[in-house]
Amino acid sequence: KVLQFVESMLEPEVTLEELKAGEELICRLDYDSISQERHILKICGYPLCSNKITKEWRQRYHVSLKDKRIYDVEVRKLYCSVRCMETSLKYRNDHVPEQPIWMRLDDIKMGPSDIGTNERSNI
């Protein structure tokens, strides 16, 4: 399920429902990997944006006089705009769990089709 979800996030057109459906399957590191993979495919790193990445960043930092901020280009280059970067990082921090799924198995709701698939022993 996790691999299928991650692969579906690499499509240019992702809906909010699709993103929400799998947010419990991944952790923040996985979400960051999705953003990086989308960038490699020249698509904005924010899964809900289908814009192409057109700018090649060569420097390490970007000074925005408009926003009066300094951005780390290593993160900024994954997105088509500052708005997408900020929205994506806010979504990640607000909705995507920090811990990997195997550390949260007791917290995840298991559906009827998952009964009997939990191989952990109850010691």
PDB file of C-alpha atoms in Angstrom:
ATOM      1  CA  LYS A   1       0.000   0.000   0.000  1.00  0.00           C
ATOM      2  CA  VAL A   2       2.779   2.429   0.872  1.00  0.00           C
ATOM      3  CA  LEU A   3       4.636   1.886  -2.398  1.00  0.00           C
ATOM      4  CA  GLN A   4       1.426   2.266  -4.407  1.00  0.00           C
ATOM      5  CA  PHE A   5       0.637   5.503  -2.604  1.00  0.00           C
ATOM      6  CA  VAL A   6       4.127   6.928  -3.132  1.00  0.00           C
ATOM      7  CA  GLU A   7       4.018   6.006  -6.826  1.00  0.00           C
ATOM      8  CA  SER A   8       0.604   7.646  -7.204  1.00  0.00           C
ATOM      9  CA  MET A   9       2.038  10.882  -5.758  1.00  0.00           C
ATOM     10  CA  LEU A  10       4.507  11.030  -8.653  1.00  0.00           C
ATOM     11  CA  GLU A  11       1.695  11.605 -11.141  1.00  0.00           C
ATOM     12  CA  PRO A  12       1.326  15.222 -12.313  1.00  0.00           C
ATOM     13  CA  GLU A  13      -2.374  15.357 -11.369  1.00  0.00           C
ATOM     14  CA  VAL A  14      -2.967  14.477  -7.688  1.00  0.00           C
ATOM     15  CA  THR A  15      -6.175  15.364  -5.852  1.00  0.00           C
ATOM     16  CA  LEU A  16      -6.489  16.410  -2.229  1.00  0.00           C
ATOM     17  CA  GLU A  17      -8.561  13.274  -1.573  1.00  0.00           C
ATOM     18  CA  GLU A  18      -5.752  11.071  -2.929  1.00  0.00           C
ATOM     19  CA  LEU A  19      -3.189  12.862  -0.788  1.00  0.00           C
ATOM     20  CA  LYS A  20      -5.319  12.645   2.365  1.00  0.00           C
ATOM     21  CA  ALA A  21      -6.086   8.960   1.727  1.00  0.00           C
ATOM     22  CA  GLY A  22      -2.453   7.998   2.169  1.00  0.00           C
ATOM     23  CA  GLU A  23      -1.075  10.534   4.598  1.00  0.00           C
ATOM     24  CA  GLU A  24      -1.151   8.017   7.484  1.00  0.00           C
ATOM     25  CA  LEU A  25       0.851   5.505   5.444  1.00  0.00           C
ATOM     26  CA  ILE A  26       3.919   7.701   5.166  1.00  0.00           C
ATOM     27  CA  CYS A  27       6.163   9.742   7.422  1.00  0.00           C
ATOM     28  CA  ARG A  28       7.709  13.149   6.845  1.00  0.00           C
ATOM     29  CA  LEU A  29      10.855  11.626   5.376  1.00  0.00           C
ATOM     30  CA  ASP A  30       8.694   9.793   2.804  1.00  0.00           C
ATOM     31  CA  TYR A  31       6.873  13.041   1.995  1.00  0.00           C
ATOM     32  CA  ASP A  32      10.233  14.746   1.439  1.00  0.00           C
ATOM     33  CA  SER A  33      11.260  11.892  -0.864  1.00  0.00           C
ATOM     34  CA  ILE A  34       8.055  12.359  -2.862  1.00  0.00           C
ATOM     35  CA  SER A  35       8.912  16.047  -3.315  1.00  0.00           C
ATOM     36  CA  GLN A  36      12.436  15.144  -4.440  1.00  0.00           C
ATOM     37  CA  GLU A  37      11.209  12.484  -6.878  1.00  0.00           C
ATOM     38  CA  ARG A  38       8.667  14.900  -8.356  1.00  0.00           C
ATOM     39  CA  HIS A  39      11.487  17.433  -8.828  1.00  0.00           C
ATOM     40  CA  ILE A  40      13.559  14.818 -10.672  1.00  0.00           C
ATOM     41  CA  LEU A  41      10.548  14.356 -12.970  1.00  0.00           C
ATOM     42  CA  LYS A  42      10.524  18.161 -13.460  1.00  0.00           C
ATOM     43  CA  ILE A  43       7.179  18.505 -11.638  1.00  0.00           C
ATOM     44  CA  CYS A  44       6.593  20.819  -8.672  1.00  0.00           C
ATOM     45  CA  GLY A  45       7.375  19.009  -5.402  1.00  0.00           C
ATOM     46  CA  TYR A  46       3.975  19.900  -3.925  1.00  0.00           C
ATOM     47  CA  PRO A  47       1.785  16.906  -4.833  1.00  0.00           C
ATOM     48  CA  LEU A  48      -1.302  19.070  -5.453  1.00  0.00           C
ATOM     49  CA  CYS A  49       0.526  21.246  -8.012  1.00  0.00           C
ATOM     50  CA  SER A  50       1.048  20.035 -11.571  1.00  0.00           C
ATOM     51  CA  ASN A  51       3.300  22.901 -12.715  1.00  0.00           C
ATOM     52  CA  LYS A  52       6.567  22.072 -14.413  1.00  0.00           C
ATOM     53  CA  ILE A  53       9.890  23.042 -12.851  1.00  0.00           C
ATOM     54  CA  THR A  54      11.567  25.391 -15.292  1.00  0.00           C
ATOM     55  CA  LYS A  55      14.236  27.194 -13.280  1.00  0.00           C
ATOM     56  CA  GLU A  56      17.627  25.619 -12.653  1.00  0.00           C
ATOM     57  CA  TRP A  57      19.120  26.915  -9.407  1.00  0.00           C
ATOM     58  CA  ARG A  58      22.898  27.126  -9.257  1.00  0.00           C
ATOM     59  CA  GLN A  59      23.415  28.994  -5.990  1.00  0.00           C
ATOM     60  CA  ARG A  60      22.939  27.629  -2.456  1.00  0.00           C
ATOM     61  CA  TYR A  61      20.764  30.489  -1.135  1.00  0.00           C
ATOM     62  CA  HIS A  62      18.217  32.828  -2.683  1.00  0.00           C
ATOM     63  CA  VAL A  63      17.593  36.308  -1.294  1.00  0.00           C
ATOM     64  CA  SER A  64      14.047  37.457  -1.952  1.00  0.00           C
ATOM     65  CA  LEU A  65      13.783  41.215  -1.753  1.00  0.00           C
ATOM     66  CA  LYS A  66      10.045  40.944  -2.272  1.00  0.00           C
ATOM     67  CA  ASP A  67       9.531  38.621   0.729  1.00  0.00           C
ATOM     68  CA  LYS A  68      12.514  40.002   2.665  1.00  0.00           C
ATOM     69  CA  ARG A  69      13.688  36.450   3.342  1.00  0.00           C
ATOM     70  CA  ILE A  70      16.617  34.185   2.581  1.00  0.00           C
ATOM     71  CA  TYR A  71      15.684  30.759   1.210  1.00  0.00           C
ATOM     72  CA  ASP A  72      17.784  27.619   1.163  1.00  0.00           C
ATOM     73  CA  VAL A  73      17.781  26.741  -2.524  1.00  0.00           C
ATOM     74  CA  GLU A  74      18.161  23.024  -1.757  1.00  0.00           C
ATOM     75  CA  VAL A  75      14.562  23.094  -0.524  1.00  0.00           C
ATOM     76  CA  ARG A  76      13.256  25.904  -2.739  1.00  0.00           C
ATOM     77  CA  LYS A  77      14.405  24.267  -5.990  1.00  0.00           C
ATOM     78  CA  LEU A  78      11.952  21.386  -5.449  1.00  0.00           C
ATOM     79  CA  TYR A  79       8.972  23.688  -6.034  1.00  0.00           C
ATOM     80  CA  CYS A  80       7.688  25.917  -8.816  1.00  0.00           C
ATOM     81  CA  SER A  81       7.114  28.844  -6.441  1.00  0.00           C
ATOM     82  CA  VAL A  82       7.609  30.048  -2.888  1.00  0.00           C
ATOM     83  CA  ARG A  83       3.868  29.665  -2.357  1.00  0.00           C
ATOM     84  CA  CYS A  84       3.952  25.959  -3.288  1.00  0.00           C
ATOM     85  CA  MET A  85       6.997  25.415  -1.077  1.00  0.00           C
ATOM     86  CA  GLU A  86       5.357  27.036   1.939  1.00  0.00           C
ATOM     87  CA  THR A  87       2.016  25.287   1.348  1.00  0.00           C
ATOM     88  CA  SER A  88       3.691  21.906   0.915  1.00  0.00           C
ATOM     89  CA  LEU A  89       5.845  22.274   4.021  1.00  0.00           C
ATOM     90  CA  LYS A  90       2.839  23.437   6.060  1.00  0.00           C
ATOM     91  CA  TYR A  91       0.822  20.416   4.868  1.00  0.00           C
ATOM     92  CA  ARG A  92       3.760  18.129   5.705  1.00  0.00           C
ATOM     93  CA  ASN A  93       4.180  19.552   9.201  1.00  0.00           C
ATOM     94  CA  ASP A  94       0.448  19.701   9.994  1.00  0.00           C
ATOM     95  CA  HIS A  95      -0.779  16.401   8.516  1.00  0.00           C
ATOM     96  CA  VAL A  96       2.054  13.933   7.895  1.00  0.00           C
ATOM     97  CA  PRO A  97       3.237  11.961  10.952  1.00  0.00           C
ATOM     98  CA  GLU A  98       6.849  12.351  11.978  1.00  0.00           C
ATOM     99  CA  GLN A  99       7.346   8.689  12.892  1.00  0.00           C
ATOM    100  CA  PRO A 100       7.502   5.895  10.300  1.00  0.00           C
ATOM    101  CA  ILE A 101       4.479   3.630   9.954  1.00  0.00           C
ATOM    102  CA  TRP A 102       6.080   0.687  11.779  1.00  0.00           C
ATOM    103  CA  MET A 103       6.390   2.840  14.909  1.00  0.00           C
ATOM    104  CA  ARG A 104       2.719   3.830  14.694  1.00  0.00           C
ATOM    105  CA  LEU A 105       1.055   0.462  14.004  1.00  0.00           C
ATOM    106  CA  ASP A 106      -0.959   0.580  17.224  1.00  0.00           C
ATOM    107  CA  ASP A 107      -2.312   4.039  16.358  1.00  0.00           C
ATOM    108  CA  ILE A 108      -3.432   3.219  12.816  1.00  0.00           C
ATOM    109  CA  LYS A 109      -6.996   2.052  12.314  1.00  0.00           C
ATOM    110  CA  MET A 110      -7.027  -1.347  10.670  1.00  0.00           C
ATOM    111  CA  GLY A 111      -9.832  -2.118   8.252  1.00  0.00           C
ATOM    112  CA  PRO A 112     -11.574  -5.507   7.823  1.00  0.00           C
ATOM    113  CA  SER A 113      -9.235  -6.464   4.969  1.00  0.00           C
ATOM    114  CA  ASP A 114      -6.215  -5.926   7.226  1.00  0.00           C
ATOM    115  CA  ILE A 115      -7.352  -8.298   9.983  1.00  0.00           C
ATOM    116  CA  GLY A 116      -4.898 -11.140  10.353  1.00  0.00           C
ATOM    117  CA  THR A 117      -2.121  -9.337   8.494  1.00  0.00           C
ATOM    118  CA  ASN A 118      -0.538  -7.849  11.597  1.00  0.00           C
ATOM    119  CA  GLU A 119       2.326 -10.269  12.191  1.00  0.00           C
ATOM    120  CA  ARG A 120       3.483  -8.710  15.461  1.00  0.00           C
ATOM    121  CA  SER A 121       3.061 -10.798  18.573  1.00  0.00           C
ATOM    122  CA  ASN A 122       1.274  -9.380  21.587  1.00  0.00           C
ATOM    123  CA  ILE A 123       3.831  -9.987  24.322  1.00  0.00           C
TER     124      ILE A 123
END
